[in-house]
mmCIF file of C-alpha atoms and ligand atoms in Angstrom:
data_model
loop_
_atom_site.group_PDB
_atom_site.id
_atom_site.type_symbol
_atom_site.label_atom_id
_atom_site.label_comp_id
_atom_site.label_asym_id
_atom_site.label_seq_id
_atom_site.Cartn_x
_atom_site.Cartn_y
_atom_site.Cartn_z
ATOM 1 C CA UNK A 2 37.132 88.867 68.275
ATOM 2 C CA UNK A 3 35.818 85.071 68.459
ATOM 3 C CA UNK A 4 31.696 85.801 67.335
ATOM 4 C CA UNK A 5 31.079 82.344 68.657
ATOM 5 C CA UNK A 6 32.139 83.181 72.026
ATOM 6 C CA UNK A 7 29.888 86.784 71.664
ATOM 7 C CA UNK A 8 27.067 85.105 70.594
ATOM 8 C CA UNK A 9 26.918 82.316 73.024
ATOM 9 C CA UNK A 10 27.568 84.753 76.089
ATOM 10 C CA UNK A 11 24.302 87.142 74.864
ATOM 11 C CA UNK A 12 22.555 84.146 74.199
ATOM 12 C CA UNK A 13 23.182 82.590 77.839
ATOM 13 C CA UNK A 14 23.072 85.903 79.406
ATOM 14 C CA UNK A 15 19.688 87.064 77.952
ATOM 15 C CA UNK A 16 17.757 83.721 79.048
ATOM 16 C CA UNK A 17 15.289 83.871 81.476
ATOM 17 C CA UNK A 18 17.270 81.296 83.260
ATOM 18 C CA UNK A 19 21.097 82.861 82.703
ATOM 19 C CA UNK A 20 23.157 80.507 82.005
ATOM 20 C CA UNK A 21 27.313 80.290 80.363
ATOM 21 C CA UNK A 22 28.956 77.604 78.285
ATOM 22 C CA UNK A 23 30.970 75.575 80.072
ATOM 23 C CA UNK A 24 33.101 74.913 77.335
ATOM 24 C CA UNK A 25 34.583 78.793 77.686
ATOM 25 C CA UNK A 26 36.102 77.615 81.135
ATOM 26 C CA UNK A 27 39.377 76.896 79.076
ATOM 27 C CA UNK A 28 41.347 79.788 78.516
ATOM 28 C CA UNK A 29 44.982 80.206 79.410
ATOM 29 C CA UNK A 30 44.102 80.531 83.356
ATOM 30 C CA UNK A 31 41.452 77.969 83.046
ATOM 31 C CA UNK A 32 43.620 75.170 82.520
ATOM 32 C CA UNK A 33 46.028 76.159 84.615
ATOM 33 C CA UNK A 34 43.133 75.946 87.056
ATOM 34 C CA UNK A 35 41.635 72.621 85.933
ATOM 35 C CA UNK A 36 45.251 71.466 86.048
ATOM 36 C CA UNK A 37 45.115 72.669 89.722
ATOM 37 C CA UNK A 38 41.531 71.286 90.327
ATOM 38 C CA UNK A 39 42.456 67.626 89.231
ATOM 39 C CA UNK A 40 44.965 67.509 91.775
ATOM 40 C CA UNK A 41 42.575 68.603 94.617
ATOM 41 C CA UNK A 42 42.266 65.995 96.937
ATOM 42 C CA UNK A 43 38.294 66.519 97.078
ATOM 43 C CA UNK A 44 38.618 65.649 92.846
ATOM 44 C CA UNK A 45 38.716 61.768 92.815
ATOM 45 C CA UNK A 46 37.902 61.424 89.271
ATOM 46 C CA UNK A 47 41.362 62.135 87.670
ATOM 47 C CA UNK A 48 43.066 59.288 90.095
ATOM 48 C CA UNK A 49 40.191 57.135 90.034
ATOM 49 C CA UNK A 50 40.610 56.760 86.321
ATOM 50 C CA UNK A 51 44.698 56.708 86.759
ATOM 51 C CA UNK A 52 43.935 53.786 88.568
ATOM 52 C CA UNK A 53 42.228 51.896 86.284
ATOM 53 C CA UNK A 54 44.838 52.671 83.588
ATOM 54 C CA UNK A 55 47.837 51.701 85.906
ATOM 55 C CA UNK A 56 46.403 48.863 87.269
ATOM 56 C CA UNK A 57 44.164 47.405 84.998
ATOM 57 C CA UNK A 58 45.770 48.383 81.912
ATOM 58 C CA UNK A 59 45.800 44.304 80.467
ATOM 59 C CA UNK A 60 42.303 44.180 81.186
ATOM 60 C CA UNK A 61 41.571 47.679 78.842
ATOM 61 C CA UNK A 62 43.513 45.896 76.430
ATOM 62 C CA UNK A 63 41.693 42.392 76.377
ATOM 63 C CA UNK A 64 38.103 44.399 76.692
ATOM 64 C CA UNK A 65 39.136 46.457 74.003
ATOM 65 C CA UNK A 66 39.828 43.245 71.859
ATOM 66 C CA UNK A 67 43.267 44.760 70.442
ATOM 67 C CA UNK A 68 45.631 42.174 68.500
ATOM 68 C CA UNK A 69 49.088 42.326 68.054
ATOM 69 C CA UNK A 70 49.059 41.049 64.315
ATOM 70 C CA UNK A 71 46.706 43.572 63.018
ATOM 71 C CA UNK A 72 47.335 47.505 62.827
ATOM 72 C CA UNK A 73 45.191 49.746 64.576
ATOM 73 C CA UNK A 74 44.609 53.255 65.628
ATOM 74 C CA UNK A 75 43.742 55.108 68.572
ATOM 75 C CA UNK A 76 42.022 58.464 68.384
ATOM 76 C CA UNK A 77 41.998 60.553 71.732
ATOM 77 C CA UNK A 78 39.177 63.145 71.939
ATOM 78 C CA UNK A 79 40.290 66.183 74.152
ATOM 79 C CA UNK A 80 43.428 64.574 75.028
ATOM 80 C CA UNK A 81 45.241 66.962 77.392
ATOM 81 C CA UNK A 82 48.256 65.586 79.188
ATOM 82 C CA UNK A 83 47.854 62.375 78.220
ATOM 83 C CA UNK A 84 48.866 61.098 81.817
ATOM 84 C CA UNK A 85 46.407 58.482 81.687
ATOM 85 C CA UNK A 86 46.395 56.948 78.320
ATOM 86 C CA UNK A 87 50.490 56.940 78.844
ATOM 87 C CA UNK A 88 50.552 53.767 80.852
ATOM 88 C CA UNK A 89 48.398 51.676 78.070
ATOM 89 C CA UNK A 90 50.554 53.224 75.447
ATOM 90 C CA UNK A 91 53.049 51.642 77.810
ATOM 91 C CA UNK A 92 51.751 48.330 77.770
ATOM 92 C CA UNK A 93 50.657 48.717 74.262
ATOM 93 C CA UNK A 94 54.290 49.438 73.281
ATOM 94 C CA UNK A 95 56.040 47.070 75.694
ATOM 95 C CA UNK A 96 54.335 44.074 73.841
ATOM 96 C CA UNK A 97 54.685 45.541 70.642
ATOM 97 C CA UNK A 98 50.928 46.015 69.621
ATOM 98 C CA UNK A 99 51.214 47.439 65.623
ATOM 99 C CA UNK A 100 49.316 51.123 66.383
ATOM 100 C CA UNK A 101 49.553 54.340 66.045
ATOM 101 C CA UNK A 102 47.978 57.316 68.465
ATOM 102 C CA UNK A 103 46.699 60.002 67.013
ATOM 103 C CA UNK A 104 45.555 62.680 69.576
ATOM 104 C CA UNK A 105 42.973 65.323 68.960
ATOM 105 C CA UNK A 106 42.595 68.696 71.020
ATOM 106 C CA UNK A 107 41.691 72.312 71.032
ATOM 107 C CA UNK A 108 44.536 73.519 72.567
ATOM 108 C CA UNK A 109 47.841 73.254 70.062
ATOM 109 C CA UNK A 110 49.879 74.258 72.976
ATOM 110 C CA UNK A 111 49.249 70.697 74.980
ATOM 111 C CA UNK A 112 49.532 68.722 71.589
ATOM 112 C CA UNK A 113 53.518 69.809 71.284
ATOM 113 C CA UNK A 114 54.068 69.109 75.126
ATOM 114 C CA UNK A 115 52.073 66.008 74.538
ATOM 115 C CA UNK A 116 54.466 65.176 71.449
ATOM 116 C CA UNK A 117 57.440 66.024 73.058
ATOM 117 C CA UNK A 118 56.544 63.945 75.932
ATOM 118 C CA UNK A 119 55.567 60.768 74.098
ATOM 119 C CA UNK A 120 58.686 61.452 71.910
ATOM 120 C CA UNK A 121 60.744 61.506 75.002
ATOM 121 C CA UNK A 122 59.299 58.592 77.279
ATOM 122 C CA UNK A 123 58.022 55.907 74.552
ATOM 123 C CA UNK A 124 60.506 56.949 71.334
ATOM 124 C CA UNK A 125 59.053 54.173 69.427
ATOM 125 C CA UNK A 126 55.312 55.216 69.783
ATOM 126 C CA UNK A 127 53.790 56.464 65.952
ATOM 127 C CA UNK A 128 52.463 60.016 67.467
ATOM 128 C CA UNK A 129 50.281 62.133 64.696
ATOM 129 C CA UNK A 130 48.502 64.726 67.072
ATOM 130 C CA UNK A 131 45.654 66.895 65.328
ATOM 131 C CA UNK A 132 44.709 70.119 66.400
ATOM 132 C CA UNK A 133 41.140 70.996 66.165
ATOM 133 C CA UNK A 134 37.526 71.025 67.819
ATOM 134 C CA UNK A 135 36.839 67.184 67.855
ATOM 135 C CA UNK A 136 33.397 67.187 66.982
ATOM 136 C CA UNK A 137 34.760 68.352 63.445
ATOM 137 C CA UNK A 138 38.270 66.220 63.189
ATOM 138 C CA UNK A 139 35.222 62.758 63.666
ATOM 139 C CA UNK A 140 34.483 63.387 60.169
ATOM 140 C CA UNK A 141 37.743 62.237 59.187
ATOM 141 C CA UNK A 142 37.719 58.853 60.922
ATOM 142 C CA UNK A 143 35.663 57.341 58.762
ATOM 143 C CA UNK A 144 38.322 57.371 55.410
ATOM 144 C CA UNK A 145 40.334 54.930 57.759
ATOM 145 C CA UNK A 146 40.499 51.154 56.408
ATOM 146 C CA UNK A 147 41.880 50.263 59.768
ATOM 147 C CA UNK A 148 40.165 49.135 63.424
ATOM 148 C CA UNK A 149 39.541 52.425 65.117
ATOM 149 C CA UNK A 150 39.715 52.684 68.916
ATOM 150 C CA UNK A 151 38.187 56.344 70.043
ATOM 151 C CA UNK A 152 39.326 57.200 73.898
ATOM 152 C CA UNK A 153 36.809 59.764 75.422
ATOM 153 C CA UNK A 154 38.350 59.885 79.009
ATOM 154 C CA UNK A 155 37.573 62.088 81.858
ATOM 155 C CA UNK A 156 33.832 62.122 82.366
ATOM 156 C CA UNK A 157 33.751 64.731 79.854
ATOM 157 C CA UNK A 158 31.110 63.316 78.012
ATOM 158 C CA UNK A 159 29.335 64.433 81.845
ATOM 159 C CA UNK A 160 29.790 67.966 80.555
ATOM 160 C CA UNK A 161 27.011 67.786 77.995
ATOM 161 C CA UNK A 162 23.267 67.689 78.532
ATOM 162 C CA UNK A 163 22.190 64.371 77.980
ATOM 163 C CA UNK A 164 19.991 65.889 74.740
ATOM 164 C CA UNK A 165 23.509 67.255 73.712
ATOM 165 C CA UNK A 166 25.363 63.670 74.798
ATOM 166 C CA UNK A 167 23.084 62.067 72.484
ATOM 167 C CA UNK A 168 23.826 64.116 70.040
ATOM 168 C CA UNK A 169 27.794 63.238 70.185
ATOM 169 C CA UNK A 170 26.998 59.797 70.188
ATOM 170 C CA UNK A 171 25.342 59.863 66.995
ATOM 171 C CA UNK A 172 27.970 61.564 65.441
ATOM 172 C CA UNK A 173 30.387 59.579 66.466
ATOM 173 C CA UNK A 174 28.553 56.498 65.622
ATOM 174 C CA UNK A 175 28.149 58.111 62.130
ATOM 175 C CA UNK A 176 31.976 58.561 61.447
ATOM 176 C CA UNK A 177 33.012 54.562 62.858
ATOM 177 C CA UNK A 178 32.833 51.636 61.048
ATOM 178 C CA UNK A 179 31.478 48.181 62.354
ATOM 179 C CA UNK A 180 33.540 46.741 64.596
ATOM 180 C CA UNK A 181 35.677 50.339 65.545
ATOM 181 C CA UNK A 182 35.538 50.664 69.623
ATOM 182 C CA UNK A 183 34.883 53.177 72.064
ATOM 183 C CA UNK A 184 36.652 53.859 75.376
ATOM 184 C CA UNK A 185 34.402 56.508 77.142
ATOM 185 C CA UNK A 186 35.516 57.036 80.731
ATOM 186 C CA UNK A 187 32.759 58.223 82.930
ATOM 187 C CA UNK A 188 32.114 59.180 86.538
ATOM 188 C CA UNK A 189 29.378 57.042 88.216
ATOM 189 C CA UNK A 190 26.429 58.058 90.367
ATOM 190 C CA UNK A 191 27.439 58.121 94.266
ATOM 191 C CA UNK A 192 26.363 60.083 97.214
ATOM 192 C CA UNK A 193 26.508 63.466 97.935
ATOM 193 C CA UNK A 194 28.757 63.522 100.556
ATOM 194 C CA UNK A 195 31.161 62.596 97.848
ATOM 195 C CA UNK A 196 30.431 64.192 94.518
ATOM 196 C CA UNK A 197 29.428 67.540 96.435
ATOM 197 C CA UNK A 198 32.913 68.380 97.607
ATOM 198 C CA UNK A 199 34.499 67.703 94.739
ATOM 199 C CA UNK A 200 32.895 70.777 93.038
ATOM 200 C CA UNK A 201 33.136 72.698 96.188
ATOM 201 C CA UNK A 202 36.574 72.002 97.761
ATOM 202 C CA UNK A 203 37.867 73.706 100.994
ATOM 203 C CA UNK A 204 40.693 75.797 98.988
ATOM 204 C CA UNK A 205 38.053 77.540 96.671
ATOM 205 C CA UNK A 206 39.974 76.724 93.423
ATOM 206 C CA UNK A 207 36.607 75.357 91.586
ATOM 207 C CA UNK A 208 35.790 79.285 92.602
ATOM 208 C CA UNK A 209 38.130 80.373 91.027
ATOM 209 C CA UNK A 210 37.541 78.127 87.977
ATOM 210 C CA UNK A 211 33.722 79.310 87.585
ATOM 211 C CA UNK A 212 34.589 83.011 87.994
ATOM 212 C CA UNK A 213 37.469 83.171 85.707
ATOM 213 C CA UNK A 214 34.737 82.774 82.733
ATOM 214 C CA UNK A 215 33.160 86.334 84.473
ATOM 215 C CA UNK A 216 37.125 87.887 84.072
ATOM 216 C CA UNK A 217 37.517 86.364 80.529
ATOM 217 C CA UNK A 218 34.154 88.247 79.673
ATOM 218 C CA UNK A 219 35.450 91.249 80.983
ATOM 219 C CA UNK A 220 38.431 90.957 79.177
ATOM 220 C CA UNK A 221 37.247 89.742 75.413
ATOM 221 C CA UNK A 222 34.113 91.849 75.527
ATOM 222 C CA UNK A 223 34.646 94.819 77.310
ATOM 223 C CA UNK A 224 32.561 93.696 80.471
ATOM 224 C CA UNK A 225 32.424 95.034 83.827
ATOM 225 C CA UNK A 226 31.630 92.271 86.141
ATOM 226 C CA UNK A 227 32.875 92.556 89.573
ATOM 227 C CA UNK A 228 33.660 89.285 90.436
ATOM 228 C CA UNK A 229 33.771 89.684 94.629
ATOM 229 C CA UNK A 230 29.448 90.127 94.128
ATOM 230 C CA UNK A 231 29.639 86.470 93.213
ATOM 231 C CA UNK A 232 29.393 83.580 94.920
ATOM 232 C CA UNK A 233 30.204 79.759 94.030
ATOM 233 C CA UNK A 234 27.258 77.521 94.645
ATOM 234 C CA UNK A 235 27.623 74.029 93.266
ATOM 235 C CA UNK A 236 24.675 71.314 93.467
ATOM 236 C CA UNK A 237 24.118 68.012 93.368
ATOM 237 C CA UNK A 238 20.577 65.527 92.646
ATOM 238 C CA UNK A 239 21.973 61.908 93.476
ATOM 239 C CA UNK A 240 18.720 60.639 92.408
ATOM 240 C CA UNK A 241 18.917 62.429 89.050
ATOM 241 C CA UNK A 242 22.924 61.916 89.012
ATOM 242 C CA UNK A 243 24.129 65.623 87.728
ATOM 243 C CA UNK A 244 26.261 68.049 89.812
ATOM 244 C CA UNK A 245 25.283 71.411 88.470
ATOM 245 C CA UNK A 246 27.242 74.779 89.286
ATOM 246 C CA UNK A 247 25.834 77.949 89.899
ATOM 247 C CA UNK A 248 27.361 81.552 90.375
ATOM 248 C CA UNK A 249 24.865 83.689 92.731
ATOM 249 C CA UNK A 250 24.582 87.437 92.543
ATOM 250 C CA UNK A 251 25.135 88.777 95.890
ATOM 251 C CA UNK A 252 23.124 91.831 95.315
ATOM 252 C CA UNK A 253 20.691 93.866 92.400
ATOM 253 C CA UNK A 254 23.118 95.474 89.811
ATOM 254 C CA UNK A 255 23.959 95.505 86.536
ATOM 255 C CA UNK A 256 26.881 94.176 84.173
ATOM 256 C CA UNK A 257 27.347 96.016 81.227
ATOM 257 C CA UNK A 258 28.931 94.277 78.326
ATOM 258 C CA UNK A 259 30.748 97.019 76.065
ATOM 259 C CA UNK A 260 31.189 94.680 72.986
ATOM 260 C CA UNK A 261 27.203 93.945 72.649
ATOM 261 C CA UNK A 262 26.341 97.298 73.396
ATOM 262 C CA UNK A 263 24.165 95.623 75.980
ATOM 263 C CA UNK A 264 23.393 95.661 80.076
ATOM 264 C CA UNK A 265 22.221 92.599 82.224
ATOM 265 C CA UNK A 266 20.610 93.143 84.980
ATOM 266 C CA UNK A 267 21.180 90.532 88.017
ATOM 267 C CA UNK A 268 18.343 90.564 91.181
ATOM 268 C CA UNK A 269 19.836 89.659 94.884
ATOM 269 C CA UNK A 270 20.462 85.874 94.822
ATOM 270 C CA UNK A 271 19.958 85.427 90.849
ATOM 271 C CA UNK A 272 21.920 82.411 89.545
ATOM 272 C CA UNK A 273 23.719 81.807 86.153
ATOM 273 C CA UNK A 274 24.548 78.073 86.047
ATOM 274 C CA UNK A 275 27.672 77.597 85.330
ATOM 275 C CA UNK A 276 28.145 74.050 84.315
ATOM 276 C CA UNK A 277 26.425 70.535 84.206
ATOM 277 C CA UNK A 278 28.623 67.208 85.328
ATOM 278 C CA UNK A 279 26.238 64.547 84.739
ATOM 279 C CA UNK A 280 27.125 61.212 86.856
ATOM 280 C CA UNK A 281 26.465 57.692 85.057
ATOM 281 C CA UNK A 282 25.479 53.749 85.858
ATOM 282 C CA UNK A 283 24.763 51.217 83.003
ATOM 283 C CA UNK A 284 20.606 52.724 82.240
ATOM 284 C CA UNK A 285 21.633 56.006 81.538
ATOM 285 C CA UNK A 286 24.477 55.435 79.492
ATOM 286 C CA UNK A 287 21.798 52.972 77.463
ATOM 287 C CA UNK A 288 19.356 55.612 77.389
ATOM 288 C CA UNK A 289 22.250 58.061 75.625
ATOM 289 C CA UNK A 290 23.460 55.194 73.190
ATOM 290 C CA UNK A 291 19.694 54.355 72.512
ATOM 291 C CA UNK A 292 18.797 54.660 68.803
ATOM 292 C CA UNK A 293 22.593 54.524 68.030
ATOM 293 C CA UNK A 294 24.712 50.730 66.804
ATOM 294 C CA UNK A 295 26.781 51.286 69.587
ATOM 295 C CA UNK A 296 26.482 48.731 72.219
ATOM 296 C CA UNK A 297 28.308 48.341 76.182
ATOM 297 C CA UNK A 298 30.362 45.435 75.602
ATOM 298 C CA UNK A 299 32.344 45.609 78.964
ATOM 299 C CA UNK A 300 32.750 48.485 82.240
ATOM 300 C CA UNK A 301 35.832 48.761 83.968
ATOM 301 C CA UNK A 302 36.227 50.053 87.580
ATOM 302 C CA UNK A 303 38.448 51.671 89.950
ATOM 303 C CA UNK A 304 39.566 49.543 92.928
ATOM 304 C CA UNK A 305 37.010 51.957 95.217
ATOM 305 C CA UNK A 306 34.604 51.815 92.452
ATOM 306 C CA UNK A 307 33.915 55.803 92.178
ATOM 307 C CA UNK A 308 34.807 55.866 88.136
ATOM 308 C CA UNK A 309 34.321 53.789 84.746
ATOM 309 C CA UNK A 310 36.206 52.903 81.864
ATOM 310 C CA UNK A 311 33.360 51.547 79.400
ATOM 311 C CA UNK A 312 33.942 49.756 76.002
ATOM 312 C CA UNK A 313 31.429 50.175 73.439
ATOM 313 C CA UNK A 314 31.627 48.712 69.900
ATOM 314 C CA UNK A 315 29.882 49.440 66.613
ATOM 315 C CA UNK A 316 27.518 46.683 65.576
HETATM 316 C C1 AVI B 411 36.263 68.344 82.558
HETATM 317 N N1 AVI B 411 35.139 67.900 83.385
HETATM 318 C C2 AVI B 411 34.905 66.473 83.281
HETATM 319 C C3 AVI B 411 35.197 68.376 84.776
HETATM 320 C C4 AVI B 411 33.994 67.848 85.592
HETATM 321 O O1 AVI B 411 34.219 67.141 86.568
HETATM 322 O O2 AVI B 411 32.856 68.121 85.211
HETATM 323 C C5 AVI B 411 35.241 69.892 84.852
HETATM 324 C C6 AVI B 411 35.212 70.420 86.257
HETATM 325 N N2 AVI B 411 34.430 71.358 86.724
HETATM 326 C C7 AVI B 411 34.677 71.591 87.991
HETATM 327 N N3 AVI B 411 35.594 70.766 88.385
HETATM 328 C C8 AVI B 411 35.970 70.015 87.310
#
């Protein structure tokens, strides 16, 4: 039984606002779904950011101030497939840059396909992936003598509250030295008619993404949620710049959870948000770096301009 995940589903659940961790999306069936989601057509962000990594990849490298005479290492938080950072590792290894990658994610099943794959396609890339939560494996960084280059790709920095973004960037900025860099990828602020759809596409998979968490309850903790009195309502401020998702009761009833010994009781048209994506330009992502020594040195777009590639360095 994971405590974490009991605690944090009470905790959410007994608010006067309900609300669920986001971060419990990712179960077996959740990223099979995400997997499914970021090859939606409505979900721009994943190829937005391909883009920039295919097509600008000499730029990253020049922004990112890398040399070729002097050894350095690159540190992926939550690094998945790797699809993207591939084509610099590419470029990195094509010129032969001195580096090594060392990628860092919760899931130890997509570090050995991520090994095997970089072991396959670039044989003479130094791979050293480390399994783990990454807000603890960023205490290690700092026993590295080396130039560290952090990739934080995806927009899932958009995933935290900014209170809780803040927060990340502090730590990280604790565990860098001067002069260590920061590639945070992040989806900018655009209209409605853009971001909207992309959280509430026309084959219902983000559905099925948001309601999984209910069936993963049910599952781990002995729950009874019926899933078909729920319905998917994503939402999105483009003044403020955050997406939210919501799942709405569709009636009064209750959801007892076996494992707290507890029932909830939901009213007719009672949300529990789901999920916050926040959206960026340059004054927010100064607001969240604010009070830390890390500073925007340069922004990378997309050709269409929907997603960013930012370099930060320590000062
Ligand atoms: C992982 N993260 C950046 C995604 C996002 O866009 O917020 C998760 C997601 N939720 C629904 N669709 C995708």
């Amino acid at each position: 039984m994971n405590l974490d995940f009991q605690k944090d589903i009470d905790f959410g659940l007994s608010a006067s606002k309900k609300t669920l961790p986001s971060k419990y999306f990712y179960d077996e069936i959740g990223d099979a779904l995400f997997v499914e989601i970021m090859n939606m057509p409505e979900y721009y962000l994943t190829n937005a950011e391909f883009d920039i990594f295919k097509n600008q990849n000499q730029e990253l490298i020049k922004a990112l101030k890398l040399e070729k005479n002097n050894f350095f290492e690159l540190v992926e938080l939550g690094a998945g497939d790797g699809t993207k950072t591939k084509q610099l590792l590419k470029a990195l290894d094509d010129q032969n840059y001195n580096f090594k990658y060392d990628p860092i994610d919760i899931s130890e099943n997509a570090l050995i396909q991520l090994k095997a794959s970089i072991n396959k396609e670039l044989p003479t890339v130094q791979i050293h992936p480390k399994q783990g939560d990454y807000f603890n494996v960023l205490s290690g960084l700092k026993a590295s003598s080396h130039p560290i280059i952090v990739l934080f790709l995806g927009s899932n920095i958009g995933n935290l509250t900014d209170a809780r973004a803040k927060d990340f960037i502090q730590k990280l900025d604790d565990n860098l030295k001067i002069g260590d860099r920061v590639l945070l990828g992040v989806d900018l602020i655009k209209p409605k008619s853009v971001v909207l759809p992309a959280y509430n596409d026309a084959q219902g998979i983000t559905k099925r993404f948001n309601l999984n968490l209910l069936t993963r309850i049910n599952k781990e903790l002995d729950a009874d949620f019926d899933v078909d009195t729920f319905e998917h309502k994503p939402e999105y401020d483009e003044e403020e710049g955050i997406a939210r998702s919501f799942l709405v009761s569709t009636k009064d009833q209750n959801v007892s959870i076996k494992s707290l010994n507890k029932t909830f009781t939901f009213k007719k048209g009672e949300k529990i948000h789901m999920e916050t994506s926040r959206k960026y330009n340059d004054l927010i992502l100064n607001g969240i770096l604010e009070g830390s020594s890390l500073k925007i040195n340069d922004r990378l777009t997309d050709s269409q301009h929907l997603f960013a590639d930012y370099i930060l360095e320590k000062y």
